CSV table of C-alpha atoms in Angstrom, one decimal:
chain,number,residue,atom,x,y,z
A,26,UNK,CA,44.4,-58.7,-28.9
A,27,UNK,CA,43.4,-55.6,-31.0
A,28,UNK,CA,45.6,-54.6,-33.6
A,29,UNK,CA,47.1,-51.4,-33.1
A,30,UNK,CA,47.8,-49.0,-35.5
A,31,UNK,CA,50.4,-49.9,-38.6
A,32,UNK,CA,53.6,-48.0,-38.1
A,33,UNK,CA,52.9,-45.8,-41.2
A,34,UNK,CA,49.8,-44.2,-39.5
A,35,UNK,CA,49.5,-41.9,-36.9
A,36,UNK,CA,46.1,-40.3,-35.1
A,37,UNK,CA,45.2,-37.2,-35.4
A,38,UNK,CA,45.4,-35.2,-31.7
A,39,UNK,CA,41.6,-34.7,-32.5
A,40,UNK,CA,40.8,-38.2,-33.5
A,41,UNK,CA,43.6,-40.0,-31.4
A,42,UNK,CA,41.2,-43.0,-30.6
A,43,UNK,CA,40.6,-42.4,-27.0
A,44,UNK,CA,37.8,-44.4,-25.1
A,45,UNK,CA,34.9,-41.8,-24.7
A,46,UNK,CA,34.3,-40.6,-20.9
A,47,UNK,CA,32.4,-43.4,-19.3
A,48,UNK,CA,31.9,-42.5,-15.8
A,49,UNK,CA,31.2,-45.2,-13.6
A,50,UNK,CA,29.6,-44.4,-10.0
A,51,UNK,CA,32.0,-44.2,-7.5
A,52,UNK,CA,34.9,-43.7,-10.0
A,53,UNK,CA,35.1,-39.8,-10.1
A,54,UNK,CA,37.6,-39.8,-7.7
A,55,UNK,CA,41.4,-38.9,-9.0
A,56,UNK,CA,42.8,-40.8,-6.6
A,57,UNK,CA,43.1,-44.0,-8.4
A,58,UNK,CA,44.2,-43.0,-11.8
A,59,UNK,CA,47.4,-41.2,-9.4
A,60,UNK,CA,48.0,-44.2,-7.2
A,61,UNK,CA,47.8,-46.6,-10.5
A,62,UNK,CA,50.6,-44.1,-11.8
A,63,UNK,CA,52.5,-44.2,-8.6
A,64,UNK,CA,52.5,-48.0,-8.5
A,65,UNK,CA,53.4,-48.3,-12.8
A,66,UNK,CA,56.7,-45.9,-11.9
A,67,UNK,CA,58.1,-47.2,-8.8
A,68,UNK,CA,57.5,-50.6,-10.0
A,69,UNK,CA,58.9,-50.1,-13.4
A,70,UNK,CA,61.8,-48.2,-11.9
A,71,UNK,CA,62.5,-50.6,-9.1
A,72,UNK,CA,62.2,-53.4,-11.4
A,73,UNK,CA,65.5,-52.5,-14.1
A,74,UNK,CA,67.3,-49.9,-12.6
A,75,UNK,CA,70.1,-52.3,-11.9
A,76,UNK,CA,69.8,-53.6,-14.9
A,77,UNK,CA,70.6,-50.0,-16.7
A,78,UNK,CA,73.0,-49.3,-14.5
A,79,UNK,CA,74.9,-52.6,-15.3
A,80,UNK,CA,74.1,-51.9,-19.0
A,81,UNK,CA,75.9,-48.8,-19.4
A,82,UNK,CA,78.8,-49.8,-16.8
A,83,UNK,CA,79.7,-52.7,-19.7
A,84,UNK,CA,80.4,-50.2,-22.3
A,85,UNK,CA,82.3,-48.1,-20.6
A,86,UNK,CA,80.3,-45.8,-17.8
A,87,UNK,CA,82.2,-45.0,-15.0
A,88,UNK,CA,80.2,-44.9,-12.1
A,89,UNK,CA,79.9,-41.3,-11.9
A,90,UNK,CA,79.0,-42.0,-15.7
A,91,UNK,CA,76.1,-44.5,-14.9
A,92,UNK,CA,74.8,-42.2,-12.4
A,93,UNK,CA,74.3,-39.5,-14.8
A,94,UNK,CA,72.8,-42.3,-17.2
A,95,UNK,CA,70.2,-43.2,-14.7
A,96,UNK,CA,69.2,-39.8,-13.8
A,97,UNK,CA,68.8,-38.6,-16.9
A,98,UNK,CA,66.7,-41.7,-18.4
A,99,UNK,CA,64.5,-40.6,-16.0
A,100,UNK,CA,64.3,-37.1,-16.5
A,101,UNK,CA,63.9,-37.3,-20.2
A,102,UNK,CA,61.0,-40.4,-19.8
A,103,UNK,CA,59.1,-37.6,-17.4
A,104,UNK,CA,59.3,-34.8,-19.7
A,105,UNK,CA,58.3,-37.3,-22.8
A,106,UNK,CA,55.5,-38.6,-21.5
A,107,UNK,CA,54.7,-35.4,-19.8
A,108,UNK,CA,54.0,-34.3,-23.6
A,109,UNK,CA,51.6,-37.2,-24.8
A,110,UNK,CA,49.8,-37.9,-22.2
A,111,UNK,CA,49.1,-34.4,-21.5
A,112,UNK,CA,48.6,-33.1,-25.2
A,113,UNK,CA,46.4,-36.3,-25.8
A,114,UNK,CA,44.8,-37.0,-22.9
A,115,UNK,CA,45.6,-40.4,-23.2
A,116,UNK,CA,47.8,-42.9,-20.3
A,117,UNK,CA,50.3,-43.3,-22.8
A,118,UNK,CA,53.5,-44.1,-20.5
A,119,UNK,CA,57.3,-44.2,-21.3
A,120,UNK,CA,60.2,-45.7,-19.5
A,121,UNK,CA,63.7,-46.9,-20.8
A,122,UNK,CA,64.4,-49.6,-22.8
A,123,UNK,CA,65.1,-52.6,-20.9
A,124,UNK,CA,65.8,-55.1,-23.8
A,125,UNK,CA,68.3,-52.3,-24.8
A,126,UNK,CA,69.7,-52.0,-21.5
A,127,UNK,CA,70.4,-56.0,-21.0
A,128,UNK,CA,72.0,-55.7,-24.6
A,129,UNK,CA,74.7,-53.3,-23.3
A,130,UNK,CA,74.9,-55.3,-20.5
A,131,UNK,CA,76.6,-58.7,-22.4
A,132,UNK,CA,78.8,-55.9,-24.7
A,133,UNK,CA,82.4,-57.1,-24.4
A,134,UNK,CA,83.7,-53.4,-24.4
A,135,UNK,CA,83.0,-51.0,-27.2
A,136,UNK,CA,86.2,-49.8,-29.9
A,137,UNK,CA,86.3,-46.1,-28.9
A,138,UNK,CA,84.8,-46.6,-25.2
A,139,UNK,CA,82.3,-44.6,-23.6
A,140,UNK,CA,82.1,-41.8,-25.9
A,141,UNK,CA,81.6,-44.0,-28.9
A,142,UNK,CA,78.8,-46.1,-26.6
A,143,UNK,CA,76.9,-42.4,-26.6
A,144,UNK,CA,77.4,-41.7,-30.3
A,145,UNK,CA,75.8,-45.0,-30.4
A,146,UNK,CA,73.0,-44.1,-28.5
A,147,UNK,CA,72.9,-41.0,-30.5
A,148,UNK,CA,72.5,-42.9,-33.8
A,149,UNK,CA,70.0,-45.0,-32.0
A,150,UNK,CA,67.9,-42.4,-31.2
A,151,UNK,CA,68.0,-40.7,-35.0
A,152,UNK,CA,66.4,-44.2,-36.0
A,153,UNK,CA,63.7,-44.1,-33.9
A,154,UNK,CA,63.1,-40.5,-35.1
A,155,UNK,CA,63.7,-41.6,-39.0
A,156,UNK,CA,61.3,-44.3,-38.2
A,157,UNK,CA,58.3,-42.2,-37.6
A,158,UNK,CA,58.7,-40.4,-40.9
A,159,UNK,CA,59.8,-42.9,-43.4
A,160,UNK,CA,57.6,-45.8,-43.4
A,161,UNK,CA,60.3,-48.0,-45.2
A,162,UNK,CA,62.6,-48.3,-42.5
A,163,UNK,CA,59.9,-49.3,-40.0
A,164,UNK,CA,59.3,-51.9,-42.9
A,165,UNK,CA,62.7,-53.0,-43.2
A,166,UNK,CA,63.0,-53.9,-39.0
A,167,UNK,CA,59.3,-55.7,-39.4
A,168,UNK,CA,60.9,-57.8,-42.4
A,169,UNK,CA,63.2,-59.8,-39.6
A,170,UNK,CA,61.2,-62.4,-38.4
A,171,UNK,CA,59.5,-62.4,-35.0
A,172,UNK,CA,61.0,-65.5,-34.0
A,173,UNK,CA,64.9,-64.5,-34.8
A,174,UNK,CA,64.1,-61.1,-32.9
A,175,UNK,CA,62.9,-63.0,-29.8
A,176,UNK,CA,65.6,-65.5,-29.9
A,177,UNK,CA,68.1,-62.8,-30.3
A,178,UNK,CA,66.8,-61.3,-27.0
A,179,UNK,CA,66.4,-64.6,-25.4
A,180,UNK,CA,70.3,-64.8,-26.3
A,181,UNK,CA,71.4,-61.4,-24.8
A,182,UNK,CA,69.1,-62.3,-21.3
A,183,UNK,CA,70.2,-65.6,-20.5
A,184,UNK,CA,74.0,-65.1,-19.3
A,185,UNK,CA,72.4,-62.1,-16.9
A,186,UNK,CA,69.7,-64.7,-15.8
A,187,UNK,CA,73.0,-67.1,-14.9
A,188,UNK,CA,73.6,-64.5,-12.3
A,189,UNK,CA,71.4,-65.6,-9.3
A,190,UNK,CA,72.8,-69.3,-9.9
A,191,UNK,CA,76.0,-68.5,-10.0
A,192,UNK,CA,76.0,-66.2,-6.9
A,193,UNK,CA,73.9,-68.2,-4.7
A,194,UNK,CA,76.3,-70.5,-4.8
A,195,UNK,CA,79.4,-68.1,-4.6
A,196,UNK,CA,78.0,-65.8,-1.5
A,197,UNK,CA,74.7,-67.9,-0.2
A,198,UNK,CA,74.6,-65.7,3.0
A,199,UNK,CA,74.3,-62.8,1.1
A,200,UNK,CA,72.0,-63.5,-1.9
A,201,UNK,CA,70.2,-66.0,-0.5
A,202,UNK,CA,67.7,-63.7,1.1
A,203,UNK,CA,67.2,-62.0,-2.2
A,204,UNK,CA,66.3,-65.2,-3.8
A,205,UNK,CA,63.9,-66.3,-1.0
A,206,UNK,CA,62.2,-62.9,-0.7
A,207,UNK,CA,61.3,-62.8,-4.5
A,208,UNK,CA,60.2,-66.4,-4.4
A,209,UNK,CA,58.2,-65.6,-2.2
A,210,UNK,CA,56.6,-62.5,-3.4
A,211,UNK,CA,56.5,-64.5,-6.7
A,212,UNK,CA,53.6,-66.3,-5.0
A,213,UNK,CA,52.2,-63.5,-2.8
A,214,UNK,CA,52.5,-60.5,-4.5
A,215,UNK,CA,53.8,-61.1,-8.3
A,216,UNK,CA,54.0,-57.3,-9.0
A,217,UNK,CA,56.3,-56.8,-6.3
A,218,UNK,CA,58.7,-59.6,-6.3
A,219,UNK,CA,61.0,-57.8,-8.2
A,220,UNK,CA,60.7,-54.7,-6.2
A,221,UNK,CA,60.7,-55.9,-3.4
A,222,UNK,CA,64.1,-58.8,-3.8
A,223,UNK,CA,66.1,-55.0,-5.1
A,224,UNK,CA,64.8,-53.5,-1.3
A,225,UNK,CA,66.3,-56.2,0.2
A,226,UNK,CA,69.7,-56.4,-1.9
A,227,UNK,CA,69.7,-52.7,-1.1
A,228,UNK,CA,69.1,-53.0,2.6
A,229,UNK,CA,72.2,-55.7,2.7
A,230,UNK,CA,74.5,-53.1,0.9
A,231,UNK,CA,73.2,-50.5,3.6
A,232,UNK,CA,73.7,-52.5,6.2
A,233,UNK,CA,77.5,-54.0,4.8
A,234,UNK,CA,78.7,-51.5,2.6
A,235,UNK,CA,80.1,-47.7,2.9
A,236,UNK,CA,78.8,-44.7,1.1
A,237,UNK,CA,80.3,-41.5,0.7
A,238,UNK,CA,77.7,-38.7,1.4
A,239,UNK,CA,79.2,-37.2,-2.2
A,240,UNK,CA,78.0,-39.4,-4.3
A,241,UNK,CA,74.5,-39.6,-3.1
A,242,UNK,CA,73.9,-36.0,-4.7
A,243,UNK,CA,72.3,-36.3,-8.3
A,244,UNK,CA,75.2,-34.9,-10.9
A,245,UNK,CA,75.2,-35.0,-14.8
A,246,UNK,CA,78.1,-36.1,-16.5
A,247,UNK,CA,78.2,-34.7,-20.3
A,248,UNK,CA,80.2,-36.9,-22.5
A,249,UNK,CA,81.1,-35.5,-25.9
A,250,UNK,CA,79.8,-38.7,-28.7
A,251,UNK,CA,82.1,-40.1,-30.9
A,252,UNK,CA,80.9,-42.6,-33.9
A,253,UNK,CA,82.9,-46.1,-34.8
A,254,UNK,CA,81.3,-48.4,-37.0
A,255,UNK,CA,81.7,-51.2,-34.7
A,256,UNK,CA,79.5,-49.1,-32.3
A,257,UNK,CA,77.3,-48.4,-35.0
A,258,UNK,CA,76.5,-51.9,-36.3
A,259,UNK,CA,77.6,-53.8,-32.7
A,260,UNK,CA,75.2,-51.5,-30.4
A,261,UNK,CA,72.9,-48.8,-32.4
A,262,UNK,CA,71.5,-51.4,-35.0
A,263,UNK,CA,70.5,-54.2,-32.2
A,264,UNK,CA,69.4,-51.3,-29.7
A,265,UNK,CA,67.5,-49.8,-32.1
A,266,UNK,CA,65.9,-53.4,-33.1
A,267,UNK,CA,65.4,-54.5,-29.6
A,268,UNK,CA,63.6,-51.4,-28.5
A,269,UNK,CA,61.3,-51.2,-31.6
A,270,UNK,CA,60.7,-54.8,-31.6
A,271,UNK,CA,60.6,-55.4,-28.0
A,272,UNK,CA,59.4,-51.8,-26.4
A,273,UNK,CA,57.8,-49.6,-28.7
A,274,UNK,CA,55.4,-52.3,-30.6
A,275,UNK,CA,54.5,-54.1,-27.4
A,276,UNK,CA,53.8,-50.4,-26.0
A,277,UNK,CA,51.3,-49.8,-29.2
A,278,UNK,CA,49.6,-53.4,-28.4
A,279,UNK,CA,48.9,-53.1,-24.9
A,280,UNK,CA,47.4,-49.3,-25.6
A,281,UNK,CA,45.1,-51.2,-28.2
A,282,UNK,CA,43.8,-53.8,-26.3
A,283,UNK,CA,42.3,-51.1,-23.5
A,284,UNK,CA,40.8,-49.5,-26.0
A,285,UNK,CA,43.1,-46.6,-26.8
A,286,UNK,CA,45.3,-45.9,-30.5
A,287,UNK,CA,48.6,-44.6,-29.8
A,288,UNK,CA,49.7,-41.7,-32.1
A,289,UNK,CA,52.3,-43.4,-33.6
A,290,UNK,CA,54.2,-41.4,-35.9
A,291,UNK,CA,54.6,-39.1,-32.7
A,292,UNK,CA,55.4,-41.2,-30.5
A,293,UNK,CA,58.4,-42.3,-31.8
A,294,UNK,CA,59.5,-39.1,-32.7
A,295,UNK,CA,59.2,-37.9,-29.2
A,296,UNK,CA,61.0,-40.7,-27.7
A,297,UNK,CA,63.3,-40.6,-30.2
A,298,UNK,CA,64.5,-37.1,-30.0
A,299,UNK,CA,64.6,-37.6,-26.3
A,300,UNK,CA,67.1,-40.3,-26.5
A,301,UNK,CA,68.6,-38.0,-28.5
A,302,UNK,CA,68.8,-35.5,-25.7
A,303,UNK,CA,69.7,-37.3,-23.4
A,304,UNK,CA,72.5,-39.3,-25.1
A,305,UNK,CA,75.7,-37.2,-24.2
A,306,UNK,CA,74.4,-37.9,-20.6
A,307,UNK,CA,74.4,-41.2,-20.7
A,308,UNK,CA,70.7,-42.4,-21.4
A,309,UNK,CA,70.6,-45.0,-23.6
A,310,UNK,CA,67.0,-45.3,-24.9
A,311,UNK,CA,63.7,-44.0,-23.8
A,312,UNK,CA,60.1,-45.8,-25.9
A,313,UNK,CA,56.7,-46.5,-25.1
A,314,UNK,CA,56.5,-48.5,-21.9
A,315,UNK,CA,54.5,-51.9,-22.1
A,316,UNK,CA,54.0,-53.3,-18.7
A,317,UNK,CA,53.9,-50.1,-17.3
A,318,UNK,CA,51.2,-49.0,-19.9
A,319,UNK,CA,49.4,-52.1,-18.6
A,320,UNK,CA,49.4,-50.9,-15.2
A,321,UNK,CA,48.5,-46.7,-16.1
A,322,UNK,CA,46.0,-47.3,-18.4
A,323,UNK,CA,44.0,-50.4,-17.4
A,324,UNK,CA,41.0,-51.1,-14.9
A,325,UNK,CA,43.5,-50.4,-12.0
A,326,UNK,CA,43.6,-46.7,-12.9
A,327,UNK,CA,39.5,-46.7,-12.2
A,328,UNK,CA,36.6,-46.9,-14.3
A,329,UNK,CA,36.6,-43.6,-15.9
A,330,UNK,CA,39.0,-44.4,-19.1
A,331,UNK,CA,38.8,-40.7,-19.4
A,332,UNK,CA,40.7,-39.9,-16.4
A,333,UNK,CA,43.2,-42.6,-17.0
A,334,UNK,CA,45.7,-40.2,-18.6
A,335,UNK,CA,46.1,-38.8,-15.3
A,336,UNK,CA,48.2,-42.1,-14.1
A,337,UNK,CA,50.6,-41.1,-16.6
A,338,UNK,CA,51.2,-37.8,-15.1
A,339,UNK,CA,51.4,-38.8,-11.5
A,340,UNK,CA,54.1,-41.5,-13.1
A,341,UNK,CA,56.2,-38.6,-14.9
A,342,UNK,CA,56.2,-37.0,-11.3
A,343,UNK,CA,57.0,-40.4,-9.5
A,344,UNK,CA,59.9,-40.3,-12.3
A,345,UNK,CA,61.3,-37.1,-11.1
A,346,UNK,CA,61.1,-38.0,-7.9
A,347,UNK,CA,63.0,-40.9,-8.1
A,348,UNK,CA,65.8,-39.1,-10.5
A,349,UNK,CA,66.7,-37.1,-7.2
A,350,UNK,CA,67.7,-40.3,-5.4
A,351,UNK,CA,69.0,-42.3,-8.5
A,352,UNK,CA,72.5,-41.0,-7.8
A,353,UNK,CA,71.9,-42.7,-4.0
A,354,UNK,CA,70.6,-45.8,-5.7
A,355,UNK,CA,74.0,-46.3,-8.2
A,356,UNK,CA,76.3,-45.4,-5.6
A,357,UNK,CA,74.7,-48.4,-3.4
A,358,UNK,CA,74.9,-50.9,-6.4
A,359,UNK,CA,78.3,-49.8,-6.9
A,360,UNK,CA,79.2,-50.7,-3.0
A,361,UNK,CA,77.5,-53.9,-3.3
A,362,UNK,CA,79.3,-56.8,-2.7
A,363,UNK,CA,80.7,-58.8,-5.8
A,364,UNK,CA,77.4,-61.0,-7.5
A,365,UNK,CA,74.2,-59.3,-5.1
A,366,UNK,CA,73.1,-56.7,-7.6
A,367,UNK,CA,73.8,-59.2,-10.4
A,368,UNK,CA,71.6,-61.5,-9.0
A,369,UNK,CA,68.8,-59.0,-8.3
A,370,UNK,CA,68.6,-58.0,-12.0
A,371,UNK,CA,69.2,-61.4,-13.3
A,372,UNK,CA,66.0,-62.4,-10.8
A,373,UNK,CA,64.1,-59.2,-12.7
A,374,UNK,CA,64.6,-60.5,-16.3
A,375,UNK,CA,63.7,-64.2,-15.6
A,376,UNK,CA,60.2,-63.4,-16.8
A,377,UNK,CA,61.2,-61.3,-19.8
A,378,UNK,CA,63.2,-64.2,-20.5
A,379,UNK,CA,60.4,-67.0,-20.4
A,380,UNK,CA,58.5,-65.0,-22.7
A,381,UNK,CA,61.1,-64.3,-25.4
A,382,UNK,CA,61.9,-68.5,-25.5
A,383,UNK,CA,58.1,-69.3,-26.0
A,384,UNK,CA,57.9,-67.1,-28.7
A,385,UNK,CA,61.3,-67.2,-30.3
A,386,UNK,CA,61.2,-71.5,-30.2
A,387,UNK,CA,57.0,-72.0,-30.8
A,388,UNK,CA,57.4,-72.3,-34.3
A,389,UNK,CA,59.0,-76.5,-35.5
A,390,UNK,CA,59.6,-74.4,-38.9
A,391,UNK,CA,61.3,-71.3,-37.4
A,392,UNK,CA,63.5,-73.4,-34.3
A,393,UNK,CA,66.9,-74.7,-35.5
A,394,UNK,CA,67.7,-70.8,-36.5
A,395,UNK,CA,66.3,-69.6,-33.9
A,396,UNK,CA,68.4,-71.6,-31.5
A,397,UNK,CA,71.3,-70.8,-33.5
A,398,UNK,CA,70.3,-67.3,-33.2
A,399,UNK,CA,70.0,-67.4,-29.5
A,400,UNK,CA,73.6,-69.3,-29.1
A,401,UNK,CA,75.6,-66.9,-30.8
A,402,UNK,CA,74.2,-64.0,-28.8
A,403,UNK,CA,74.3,-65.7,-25.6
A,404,UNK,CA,78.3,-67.0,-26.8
A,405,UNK,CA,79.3,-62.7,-25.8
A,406,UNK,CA,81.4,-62.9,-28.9
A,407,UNK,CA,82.9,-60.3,-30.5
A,408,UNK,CA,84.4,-60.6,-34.3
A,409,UNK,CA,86.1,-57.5,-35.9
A,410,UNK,CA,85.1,-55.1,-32.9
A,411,UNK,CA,81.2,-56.3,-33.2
A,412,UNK,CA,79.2,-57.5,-30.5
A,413,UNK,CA,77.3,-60.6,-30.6
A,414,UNK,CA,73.7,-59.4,-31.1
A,415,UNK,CA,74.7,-58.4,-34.2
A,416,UNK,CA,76.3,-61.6,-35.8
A,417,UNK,CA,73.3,-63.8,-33.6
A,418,UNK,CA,70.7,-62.1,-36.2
A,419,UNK,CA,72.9,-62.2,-39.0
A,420,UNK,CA,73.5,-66.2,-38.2
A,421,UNK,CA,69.9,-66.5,-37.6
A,422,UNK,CA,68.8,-64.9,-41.1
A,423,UNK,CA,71.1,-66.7,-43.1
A,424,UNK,CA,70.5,-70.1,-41.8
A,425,UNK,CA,66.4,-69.5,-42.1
A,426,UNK,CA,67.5,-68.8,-45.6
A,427,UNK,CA,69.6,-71.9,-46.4
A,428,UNK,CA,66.7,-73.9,-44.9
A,429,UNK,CA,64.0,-72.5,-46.5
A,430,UNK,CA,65.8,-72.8,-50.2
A,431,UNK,CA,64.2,-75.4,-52.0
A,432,UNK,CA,66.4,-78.9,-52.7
A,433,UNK,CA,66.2,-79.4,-57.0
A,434,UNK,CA,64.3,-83.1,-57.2
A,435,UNK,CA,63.4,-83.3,-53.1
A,436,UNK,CA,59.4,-82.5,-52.6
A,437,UNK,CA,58.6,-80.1,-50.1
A,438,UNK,CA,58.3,-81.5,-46.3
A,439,UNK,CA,55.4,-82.6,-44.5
A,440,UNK,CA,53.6,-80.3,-42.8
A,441,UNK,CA,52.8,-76.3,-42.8
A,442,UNK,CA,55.5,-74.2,-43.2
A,443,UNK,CA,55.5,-71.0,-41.3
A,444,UNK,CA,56.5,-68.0,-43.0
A,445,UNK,CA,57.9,-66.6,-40.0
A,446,UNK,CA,56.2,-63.4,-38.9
A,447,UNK,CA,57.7,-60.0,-39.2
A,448,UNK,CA,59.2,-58.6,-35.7
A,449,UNK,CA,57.9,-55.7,-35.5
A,450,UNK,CA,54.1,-56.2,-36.1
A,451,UNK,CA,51.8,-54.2,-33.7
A,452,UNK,CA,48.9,-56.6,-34.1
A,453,UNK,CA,51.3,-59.8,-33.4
A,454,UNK,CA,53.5,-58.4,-30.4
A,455,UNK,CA,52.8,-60.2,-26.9
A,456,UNK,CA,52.5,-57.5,-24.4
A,457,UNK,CA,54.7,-59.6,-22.3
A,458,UNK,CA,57.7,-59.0,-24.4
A,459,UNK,CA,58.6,-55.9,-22.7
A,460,UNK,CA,59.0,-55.5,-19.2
A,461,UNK,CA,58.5,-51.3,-18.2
């Protein structure tokens, strides 16, 4: 994979590193480029939506709460990607951050509640802005090593990836069509097993559950932020973290391996301030997409690369499109019965899941703290009002430390020793680590 740009750069709008136009015959058509778009939104939308919504429920959301959440993560990932793809004419996509969402999704409760969880994401946000302009503190999240960040993911998926087990035994007659529909897909159709196992949770809740025609109507819920430092270290720090080292870098990769350089510096300061924006609503996190970018900005948006940008735009519309019917979608996840929708989402991280344990456990040098890491943040803890994310990376550091101290009179072991990568290294990133 081409490495994509270091964090401390950034392109110039004139000199952004776009493929020239290459116009293939046949390919003039705008067609493709919007379809591919279509396709990247719905999909990545279909995919995690449950996910979010389960996210922000766990620190706090009422539904209503959620609902705003979810409509306004869309809103805000429209209008940002409205602005680079436009003003660059470059596919660059942006969705939510998924890692992020899954993190607030194993938070035992935050001190302060739901108004401290926004002043989290608040905080969060500033990061990613501070990030763009001070080079040190992108250097200080690509110090942590890439196999502690993975396991520390790995850590926060695998108790939502528990889900389907448990509740195919608890309800078979109602999950086990959801299971069978995304195995099968799985083998068909991998794009849409995901999509299409949420259709058919959400056609069970349709067909079982009530909705009140009120709560199908998109509404925004403002929430005045509040700031605790458990908040602050338990969900800002490891948000922040996960969506730089999980989201945004991947994003940067994937962009560079078709050919295109991503303006960095601008880029995170656009889907920074938007998470900013869109805090006191209930969105979490917005960054570069990865997958999605895959799917926008590769050969299935056509063969002119110069039109690709357009796939973004149709996705930003798709975006708004769906935000009118997110409020629908919650209210139906909320009227689900007890385990379906927890099994749909644990079925749509399984692959994000895979990925981070390859990479956090491939290095012999790097495993024992990295599975120590991943315990401790799968263990839900929470020690003096901090979550376990937090304490997972700190465990993980320390013990990588202790091990890696050298014994006065013992000779070094057999073998390489890895130095353990930094986290947060746009030419190192799988593009798999991300999953919108």
């Amino acid at each position: 994979m081409t490495s994509a740009p270091p964090p401390s750069s950034d392109a110039a709008p004139g000199a952004s590193g776009a493929p020239s136009p290459v116009t293939s015959p046949g390919t003039t058509s705008l067609l493709t480029p919007v379809l591919a778009g279509v396709v990247a939104a719905v999909v990545g939308f279909a995919s995690t939506f449950v996910v979010v919504l389960a996210g922000l429920t766990a620190v706090g959301a009422t539904p209503a709460q959620a609902a705003s959440g979810l409509l306004t993560l869309c809103v805000v990932s429209a209008l940002t990607m409205l602005w680079l793809a436009v003003r660059h004419r470059m596919p660059i996509t942006v969705a939510w951050s998924t890692p992020g969402a899954a993190l607030l999704a194993t938070t035992a409760g935050v001190t302060g509640g739901w108004p401290a969880a926004v002043g989290a994401f608040v905080a969060t946000g500033l990061l990613i802005v501070a990030t763009a302009f001070v080079p040190r503190l992108g250097d200080l999240v690509a110090a942590i090593p890439h196999s502690l960040a993975r396991a520390m993911l790995a850590g926060v998926l695998l108790p939502l990836c528990l889900a389907p087990v448990v509740a195919l035994v608890e309800s078979p007659e109602v999950v086990a069509p959801v299971v069978l529909t995304w195995l099968v897909l799985l083998r068909l159709a991998p794009r849409w097993a995901v999509p299409g196992a949420l259709a058919v949770a959400l056609a069970i809740v349709a067909a079982t559950a009530h909705v009140r025609a009120a709560d199908l109507v998109p509404v925004v819920t403002w929430t005045v932020p509040s700031w605790s430092l458990s908040a602050l270290v338990g969900i800002a720090l490891p948000l922040y973290v996960v969506t730089m080292a999980s989201q945004n870098v991947p994003g940067v990769a994937v962009m560079s391996s078709l050919g295109y350089r991503v303006p960095w510096r601008e880029s995170l300061a656009v889907t920074g301030l938007g998470t900013v924006a869109g805090a006191c609503s209930g969105g979490h996190a917005v960054n570069l997409a990865a997958i999605s970018a895959a799917l926008a900005a590769g050969p299935a948006a056509g063969g002119d690369r110069a039109r690709r940008w357009v796939a973004a735009l149709s996705a930003a519309v798709t975006y708004l499109v769906l935000a009118v019917g997110s409020s629908a979608l919650a209210a139906m996840v909320v009227a689900a019965a007890d385990g379906l929708m927890q099994a749909a989402a644990g079925l749509a991280l399984l692959a994000t899941l895979g990925a981070a344990l390859g990479e956090a456990l491939a290095d012999p040098a790097e495993r024992e703290a990295a599975a120590a890491t991943l315990v401790v943040a799968a263990s839900g803890v929470t020690v003096l009002g901090i979550g376990a994310a937090f304490w997972a990376l700190l465990v993980g550091l320390v013990l990588r430390a202790f091990l890696r101290t050298p014994v006065p009179g013992r000779s070094a072991p057999d073998g390489p020793v890895s130095p353990g990568g930094p986290a947060v290294s746009p030419g190192r990133t799988s593009s798999s680590a991300g999953r919108t």
